[in-house]
Coordinates of C-alpha atoms and ligand atoms in Angstrom, one line a residue:
M1 CA 47.5 7.6 21.3
T2 CA 45.5 7.5 24.6
I3 CA 46.0 4.3 26.7
A4 CA 43.2 2.9 28.8
P5 CA 43.9 4.0 32.5
A6 CA 45.3 1.0 34.4
G7 CA 42.7 -1.1 36.2
T8 CA 40.1 -0.8 33.5
R9 CA 39.2 -3.9 31.7
T10 CA 38.1 -4.3 28.1
V11 CA 34.4 -3.9 27.8
P12 CA 33.4 -6.6 24.9
F13 CA 30.7 -5.5 22.5
H14 CA 28.8 -8.8 22.9
V15 CA 28.6 -11.9 25.0
P16 CA 25.8 -13.8 24.4
H17 CA 23.8 -14.6 27.2
T18 CA 24.4 -18.2 29.3
A19 CA 21.5 -19.3 31.1
A20 CA 22.0 -21.2 34.5
K21 CA 20.1 -24.3 33.2
Q22 CA 21.2 -24.6 29.9
Q23 CA 23.7 -27.4 30.3
R24 CA 21.5 -29.6 32.4
Y25 CA 18.8 -29.0 29.3
L26 CA 21.0 -29.9 26.6
A27 CA 22.4 -33.0 28.5
E28 CA 18.7 -34.3 29.0
V29 CA 17.8 -33.9 25.4
L30 CA 21.1 -35.8 24.1
E31 CA 20.5 -38.3 26.6
S32 CA 16.9 -38.8 25.6
G33 CA 17.5 -39.3 22.0
D34 CA 15.0 -37.4 20.6
L35 CA 16.6 -34.9 18.7
D36 CA 14.9 -33.8 15.8
G37 CA 12.5 -31.2 16.9
N38 CA 8.7 -30.9 18.1
G39 CA 9.7 -32.4 21.5
P40 CA 9.2 -31.4 25.0
Y41 CA 11.7 -28.3 25.1
S42 CA 10.2 -27.0 21.8
A43 CA 6.8 -27.1 23.3
R44 CA 8.0 -25.3 26.6
A45 CA 9.8 -22.7 24.6
A46 CA 7.1 -21.9 22.1
E47 CA 4.9 -21.8 25.3
L48 CA 7.2 -19.1 26.9
L49 CA 7.1 -17.2 23.8
S50 CA 3.4 -17.3 23.5
G51 CA 3.6 -15.8 27.1
I52 CA 5.7 -13.0 26.2
T53 CA 4.2 -12.1 22.8
G54 CA 0.5 -12.8 23.4
S55 CA 0.8 -14.9 20.2
P56 CA -1.6 -17.9 20.1
H57 CA 0.4 -20.0 17.3
V58 CA 4.5 -20.2 17.8
L59 CA 6.6 -22.2 15.1
L60 CA 10.1 -22.6 16.1
T61 CA 12.2 -22.0 13.2
P62 CA 16.0 -22.4 12.7
S63 CA 16.5 -18.7 12.2
C64 CA 14.5 -15.5 11.7
T65 CA 15.1 -15.6 8.1
S66 CA 13.7 -18.8 8.0
A67 CA 10.6 -17.5 9.7
L68 CA 10.4 -14.8 7.2
E69 CA 10.8 -17.4 4.5
I70 CA 7.9 -19.1 5.3
A71 CA 6.0 -15.6 5.8
A72 CA 7.0 -15.0 2.0
L73 CA 5.8 -18.5 0.8
L74 CA 2.4 -18.3 2.6
L75 CA 1.9 -14.8 0.8
D76 CA 1.9 -16.7 -2.7
L77 CA 4.0 -14.1 -4.2
A78 CA 4.3 -13.6 -8.0
P79 CA 7.1 -12.2 -9.8
G80 CA 6.8 -8.9 -9.9
D81 CA 4.6 -8.2 -7.0
E82 CA 5.9 -5.6 -4.1
V83 CA 6.7 -5.9 -0.4
V84 CA 7.1 -2.6 1.3
M85 CA 9.8 -2.7 4.1
P86 CA 12.4 -0.1 5.4
S87 CA 15.8 0.5 3.9
F88 CA 17.2 0.5 7.4
T89 CA 17.2 -3.1 8.4
F90 CA 19.2 -6.4 7.9
A91 CA 19.5 -8.1 4.3
P92 CA 17.2 -11.3 5.0
T93 CA 14.3 -8.9 5.6
A94 CA 14.4 -8.3 2.0
S95 CA 16.1 -11.4 0.9
A96 CA 13.4 -13.7 1.8
F97 CA 10.7 -11.9 -0.4
A98 CA 13.1 -11.5 -3.3
L99 CA 13.8 -15.3 -3.2
R100 CA 10.0 -15.7 -4.3
G101 CA 10.7 -13.2 -7.0
A102 CA 8.9 -10.2 -5.2
V103 CA 10.5 -7.0 -5.4
P104 CA 11.5 -5.4 -2.3
V105 CA 10.3 -1.5 -2.2
F106 CA 12.5 0.3 0.2
V107 CA 11.0 2.9 2.4
D108 CA 13.0 5.4 4.3
C109 CA 12.8 5.6 8.4
H110 CA 12.2 8.4 11.0
P111 CA 15.4 10.2 12.3
D112 CA 14.6 10.0 15.8
T113 CA 13.2 6.3 16.0
L114 CA 14.6 4.7 13.1
T115 CA 11.2 2.9 12.3
L116 CA 9.3 3.2 9.0
D117 CA 8.4 6.3 8.0
E118 CA 4.5 6.2 7.1
E119 CA 4.6 9.1 4.6
S120 CA 7.2 7.3 2.7
L121 CA 5.2 4.2 3.0
R122 CA 2.3 5.8 1.7
A123 CA 4.3 6.8 -1.3
A124 CA 5.4 3.2 -1.9
L125 CA 2.4 1.5 -2.3
T126 CA 1.1 0.7 -5.7
E127 CA -1.6 -2.0 -6.8
R128 CA 1.0 -4.6 -6.9
T129 CA 2.1 -4.4 -3.2
R130 CA 1.2 -7.5 -1.6
A131 CA 2.6 -7.0 1.9
I132 CA 4.3 -4.2 4.4
V133 CA 7.0 -5.5 6.8
A134 CA 7.7 -3.5 9.8
V135 CA 10.9 -3.9 11.5
H136 CA 11.0 -2.7 15.2
Y137 CA 14.3 -1.3 15.1
A138 CA 16.3 -1.7 18.4
G139 CA 13.1 -3.2 19.8
V140 CA 11.1 0.5 19.7
A141 CA 7.7 -0.1 18.0
C142 CA 7.0 1.2 14.6
E143 CA 3.8 3.5 14.5
M144 CA 1.4 0.4 14.3
D145 CA -2.1 2.0 14.4
L146 CA -1.1 4.1 11.5
I147 CA 0.7 1.2 9.9
R148 CA -2.3 -1.0 10.3
R149 CA -5.0 1.6 8.9
I150 CA -2.8 2.2 5.9
A151 CA -2.5 -1.9 5.4
D152 CA -6.0 -2.0 5.7
E153 CA -7.0 0.6 3.8
H154 CA -5.0 -1.5 1.1
G155 CA -6.4 -5.0 1.9
I156 CA -2.7 -5.9 2.4
P157 CA -1.1 -7.9 5.5
V158 CA 1.4 -6.4 7.8
I159 CA 4.3 -8.8 8.7
E160 CA 6.5 -8.0 12.1
D161 CA 10.2 -8.4 11.5
N162 CA 10.4 -8.6 15.3
A163 CA 13.9 -9.8 15.6
H164 CA 14.8 -6.9 17.9
G165 CA 11.5 -6.4 19.8
L166 CA 10.7 -9.3 21.9
G167 CA 9.5 -7.8 25.3
A168 CA 8.4 -4.5 23.7
T169 CA 5.3 -3.4 23.9
Y170 CA 3.2 -0.5 21.4
R171 CA 0.0 0.8 23.6
D172 CA 0.7 -1.8 26.3
R173 CA 0.3 -4.8 23.9
P174 CA 3.4 -6.9 23.1
L175 CA 5.0 -6.8 19.5
G176 CA 4.8 -9.8 17.6
G177 CA 1.2 -9.6 17.9
F178 CA 0.4 -6.8 15.5
G179 CA 0.8 -8.6 12.0
A180 CA -0.7 -11.4 10.5
L181 CA 2.8 -13.1 10.9
A182 CA 5.6 -12.1 13.0
A183 CA 9.3 -13.5 12.6
Q184 CA 11.7 -13.7 16.1
S185 CA 15.4 -13.9 16.0
F186 CA 16.9 -16.0 18.6
H187 CA 20.8 -15.6 17.1
A188 CA 23.4 -15.2 19.5
T189 CA 23.4 -11.8 19.3
K190 CA 20.0 -11.2 20.4
N191 CA 18.8 -10.5 23.8
V192 CA 17.9 -14.3 24.4
H193 CA 19.2 -16.8 22.1
C194 CA 19.9 -20.6 21.0
G195 CA 23.2 -19.8 19.3
K196 CA 21.1 -19.8 15.9
G197 CA 17.3 -20.0 15.9
G198 CA 14.0 -18.1 15.2
A199 CA 10.0 -18.2 15.7
L200 CA 7.1 -17.6 13.5
L201 CA 4.3 -16.1 15.2
V202 CA 0.9 -16.9 13.4
N203 CA -2.0 -14.4 14.3
D204 CA -4.2 -15.0 11.5
E205 CA -5.7 -18.2 12.4
A206 CA -6.5 -18.9 8.6
L207 CA -2.7 -19.5 8.1
V208 CA -1.6 -21.6 11.0
D209 CA -2.3 -25.1 8.9
R210 CA -0.4 -24.0 5.9
A211 CA 2.6 -22.7 8.1
T212 CA 2.8 -26.0 9.8
I213 CA 3.1 -27.6 6.5
I214 CA 5.3 -25.2 4.8
R215 CA 7.9 -25.6 8.2
D216 CA 7.8 -29.5 7.8
R217 CA 9.1 -29.7 3.9
G218 CA 6.0 -29.0 2.5
T219 CA 3.9 -31.9 3.8
D220 CA 0.7 -32.7 6.4
R221 CA 3.1 -35.0 8.6
H222 CA 1.6 -32.8 11.6
R223 CA -1.9 -34.3 10.8
Y224 CA -0.6 -38.0 10.5
F225 CA 0.7 -37.4 14.2
L226 CA -3.1 -36.1 15.0
G227 CA -4.3 -39.1 13.7
Q228 CA -6.3 -37.3 11.0
V229 CA -4.6 -39.4 8.0
D230 CA -2.8 -42.4 7.9
K231 CA -0.1 -41.9 5.8
Y232 CA 1.5 -38.1 5.3
R233 CA 2.2 -36.8 1.6
W234 CA 4.0 -33.7 0.0
V235 CA 0.9 -31.2 -0.2
D236 CA 2.6 -27.8 -0.8
L237 CA 5.9 -26.3 -1.5
G238 CA 8.2 -26.0 1.9
S239 CA 11.4 -26.8 3.4
S240 CA 13.2 -28.3 6.2
Y241 CA 12.3 -25.3 8.9
I242 CA 11.9 -27.1 12.1
L243 CA 14.1 -26.0 15.1
P244 CA 16.5 -29.1 16.4
E245 CA 15.5 -30.1 19.9
V246 CA 18.8 -29.4 21.0
L247 CA 18.6 -25.9 20.3
A248 CA 15.1 -25.6 21.5
A249 CA 16.3 -26.7 24.8
L250 CA 18.9 -24.1 24.8
L251 CA 16.0 -21.5 24.1
A252 CA 13.6 -23.0 26.8
A253 CA 16.6 -22.6 29.4
Q254 CA 17.2 -18.9 28.1
L255 CA 13.4 -17.9 27.8
E256 CA 12.9 -18.8 31.4
E257 CA 15.5 -16.0 32.3
F258 CA 13.6 -13.5 30.0
D259 CA 12.7 -11.5 32.9
A260 CA 15.8 -11.2 34.5
V261 CA 17.6 -10.9 31.2
Q262 CA 15.4 -8.1 30.6
R263 CA 15.9 -6.1 33.8
H264 CA 19.6 -6.3 33.3
R265 CA 19.9 -4.7 29.8
H266 CA 17.2 -2.0 30.9
R267 CA 19.3 -1.0 33.7
L268 CA 22.2 -0.7 31.5
W269 CA 20.4 1.2 29.0
D270 CA 19.1 3.4 31.8
T271 CA 22.6 4.2 32.7
Y272 CA 23.8 5.4 29.4
H273 CA 20.9 7.3 28.8
R274 CA 21.0 9.1 31.7
G275 CA 24.8 9.4 32.0
L276 CA 25.1 10.7 28.2
A277 CA 21.9 13.1 27.9
D278 CA 23.8 16.4 28.6
W279 CA 26.8 15.3 26.4
A280 CA 24.6 14.3 23.4
A281 CA 22.7 17.6 23.7
E282 CA 26.0 19.9 23.7
Q283 CA 27.7 17.6 21.1
G284 CA 24.5 17.3 18.5
V285 CA 24.6 13.7 19.1
A286 CA 21.4 12.1 19.0
L287 CA 20.1 9.3 21.5
P288 CA 17.6 6.6 21.1
A289 CA 14.2 8.1 21.0
V290 CA 10.9 6.0 22.8
P291 CA 8.0 8.2 22.0
E292 CA 4.7 7.9 24.3
G293 CA 3.0 4.8 24.2
R294 CA 5.9 2.6 23.7
A295 CA 8.0 0.4 25.7
H296 CA 11.3 -0.6 24.2
S297 CA 13.2 -4.0 24.6
A298 CA 16.5 -2.9 25.5
H299 CA 18.0 -4.8 22.3
L300 CA 20.4 -1.7 21.2
Y301 CA 22.0 1.4 22.8
H302 CA 22.7 3.5 19.7
L303 CA 24.3 7.1 19.0
V304 CA 23.9 9.1 15.8
L305 CA 26.6 11.2 15.4
P306 CA 26.5 14.4 13.5
A307 CA 28.7 13.8 10.7
E308 CA 30.6 10.4 9.3
E309 CA 34.3 11.3 10.3
D310 CA 32.6 12.3 14.0
R311 CA 31.7 8.3 13.9
S312 CA 35.2 7.0 13.1
A313 CA 36.9 9.4 15.3
L314 CA 34.3 7.9 18.3
L315 CA 35.0 4.6 17.5
D316 CA 38.7 5.3 17.5
H317 CA 38.3 7.2 20.6
L318 CA 36.2 4.5 22.1
R319 CA 38.8 1.5 21.4
E320 CA 41.4 3.4 23.0
R321 CA 39.8 3.5 26.1
G322 CA 39.1 -0.1 26.1
V323 CA 35.6 0.0 24.9
Q324 CA 34.1 -2.2 21.8
A325 CA 31.5 -0.4 19.8
T326 CA 30.6 -1.0 16.4
I327 CA 28.1 0.4 13.5
H328 CA 25.2 -1.4 12.3
F329 CA 22.8 -1.7 9.1
Q330 CA 23.8 -0.5 5.7
A331 CA 21.0 1.1 3.9
L332 CA 19.8 -1.8 1.5
H333 CA 18.7 0.4 -1.1
T334 CA 22.1 1.4 -1.5
S335 CA 23.5 -2.3 -1.4
P336 CA 24.5 -4.5 -4.7
A337 CA 21.9 -6.7 -4.2
G338 CA 19.3 -3.8 -3.2
L339 CA 19.9 -2.3 -6.3
R340 CA 19.4 -5.6 -8.1
Y341 CA 16.4 -6.9 -6.7
G342 CA 14.7 -4.1 -5.2
R343 CA 13.8 -0.3 -5.6
S344 CA 13.3 2.6 -3.5
A345 CA 9.9 4.6 -2.8
P346 CA 9.6 7.7 -4.5
G347 CA 11.8 10.3 -2.9
G348 CA 14.2 7.9 -1.9
C349 CA 15.7 6.9 1.4
P350 CA 17.9 9.9 2.4
V351 CA 17.4 9.4 6.3
S352 CA 18.4 5.8 6.0
E353 CA 21.8 7.1 4.4
R354 CA 22.6 9.4 7.0
V355 CA 22.0 7.0 9.8
A356 CA 23.7 3.8 8.4
D357 CA 26.8 6.5 8.0
R358 CA 26.7 7.8 11.5
L359 CA 25.7 5.3 13.9
V360 CA 27.4 3.7 16.7
R361 CA 26.1 0.8 18.9
L362 CA 27.4 0.7 22.3
P363 CA 28.1 -2.8 24.3
L364 CA 24.7 -3.8 25.7
H365 CA 24.5 -7.7 27.3
T366 CA 24.0 -9.4 30.6
A367 CA 28.1 -9.8 30.7
L368 CA 28.4 -6.1 31.6
D369 CA 28.3 -4.8 35.1
D370 CA 27.2 -1.5 36.3
A371 CA 31.1 0.0 36.6
Q372 CA 31.7 -1.3 32.9
A373 CA 28.7 0.9 31.9
E374 CA 30.0 3.7 33.6
Q375 CA 33.5 3.1 32.3
V376 CA 31.8 3.6 28.7
V377 CA 29.7 6.6 29.8
D378 CA 33.3 8.0 31.3
A379 CA 35.2 7.2 27.8
L380 CA 32.3 9.1 25.8
L381 CA 32.3 12.1 27.9
T382 CA 35.5 12.9 27.0
F383 CA 34.5 12.9 23.3
R384 CA 34.0 16.2 21.3
T385 CA 32.3 16.2 18.0
G386 CA 33.1 18.4 15.1
A387 CA 29.5 20.2 15.6
G388 CA 30.0 20.1 19.4
A389 CA 33.4 21.1 20.3
P390 CA 34.1 24.5 21.9
A391 CA 37.8 25.0 20.3
G392 CA 40.3 23.7 22.8
T393 CA 38.0 22.3 25.2
G394 CA 38.2 18.9 24.3
P395 CA 40.8 15.9 23.0
R396 CA 40.0 16.5 19.5
T397 CA 39.2 19.8 17.9
R398 CA 38.4 20.8 14.5
T399 CA 38.1 24.4 13.5
A400 CA 35.1 25.5 11.3
G401 CA 37.2 26.1 8.3
S402 CA 39.0 22.9 8.2
P403 CA 38.0 20.7 5.6
R404 CA 36.1 17.4 6.2
R405 CA 36.9 14.1 4.7
K406 CA 33.9 14.2 2.0
D407 CA 35.1 17.6 0.6
L408 CA 38.6 16.1 -0.1
A409 CA 37.3 13.1 -2.1
Ligands
LIG501 C1 18.9 -10.6 13.3 C2 18.2 -9.9 12.6 C3 17.4 -10.7 11.4 C4 18.0 -12.1 11.6 O1 17.8 -13.2 12.0 P1 18.6 -14.7 12.1 O2 18.0 -15.3 13.0 O3 19.8 -14.5 12.0 O4 18.0 -14.9 10.6 C5 16.4 -10.3 10.7 N1 15.9 -9.2 10.8 C6 16.8 -8.4 12.0 C7 16.4 -6.9 11.8 C8 17.8 -8.7 12.4 O5 18.3 -7.8 13.3

């Protein structure tokens, strides 16, 4: 058992960002007594989001999940309709559509960017396909030109699950502006947050009015406030999807610091990327790939290890050195609900399965300083994978003939 050297601090995996003005804004809302949402801080947060994403219509929601649920309601899905999406994503990407009776059809991802594989996407399309959900994993854009071309050929909309991608671009255009709809997350684990929150970006003008109604319990209350009707009524399906003003105040304070948050995160991300390049090449470890024409959002820094047993060994190795690292998504097509409500594209999702078993996320947040990022890099540089270890050079070696856990099972 290795003990972290004296003087090193534990590096926590995640600490939610704290914005300088958040306490003041929260106090102001509480004093105002105007708590239910759609108030001045909601307007401020929506305006800031519009500025970052270029999206003209921003509806704040209690989560990214609820934004996806509004998107699913807007699609008027019927049982048996299909929505194509990556397998390597978070449960609500699929659940929001399955709730409407649609079948999530799971597509594989590229082994380098971990975003939607267009070949697999094409193979998944049928005459029942009603939408494509593009997830910009780690805030690296999907190949949007190709995906939009495929969607246009089939006359179906693209919906962006942009939970990771705020501030990222594809060919110099912000993510969140490519789909008819895009869902943002402000969960405490995201770059900026309000504990739990989200937004629906409505880029298709024709959907704005109905999205507003669905978010407000299926009523046309917004028309009443605009003086267009003298009483508001229940006019459509909907739910209670308006973000409370207290959380909007927290979100506004965070979004005002967005540029500084992003600068901090990018600096840490670059420290990892520079510091780990040679080691990763030697050890057969894949670092994040950001293709030409895409600028990422520094949401995650991840490593894909050559084998599953390398991952558990690495997590132990880092823990012993005071570094909290963790795994990420399990491929949805192999999950209990994924098997029950969805199906895989022809050819399956072998890359998603491989990556789910081998990926590690490193600490990346604004409470982390440069010295701690260097501590993380140093801890990694002393680790050897089974694939990369020249025998006897590292603290852990495995000779070619020794059995792997899978072979023993
Ligand atoms: C975080 C996340 C969500 C859900 O966000 P909530 O705001 O917690 O509902 C959806 N999709 C992806 C890819 C996520 O990472």
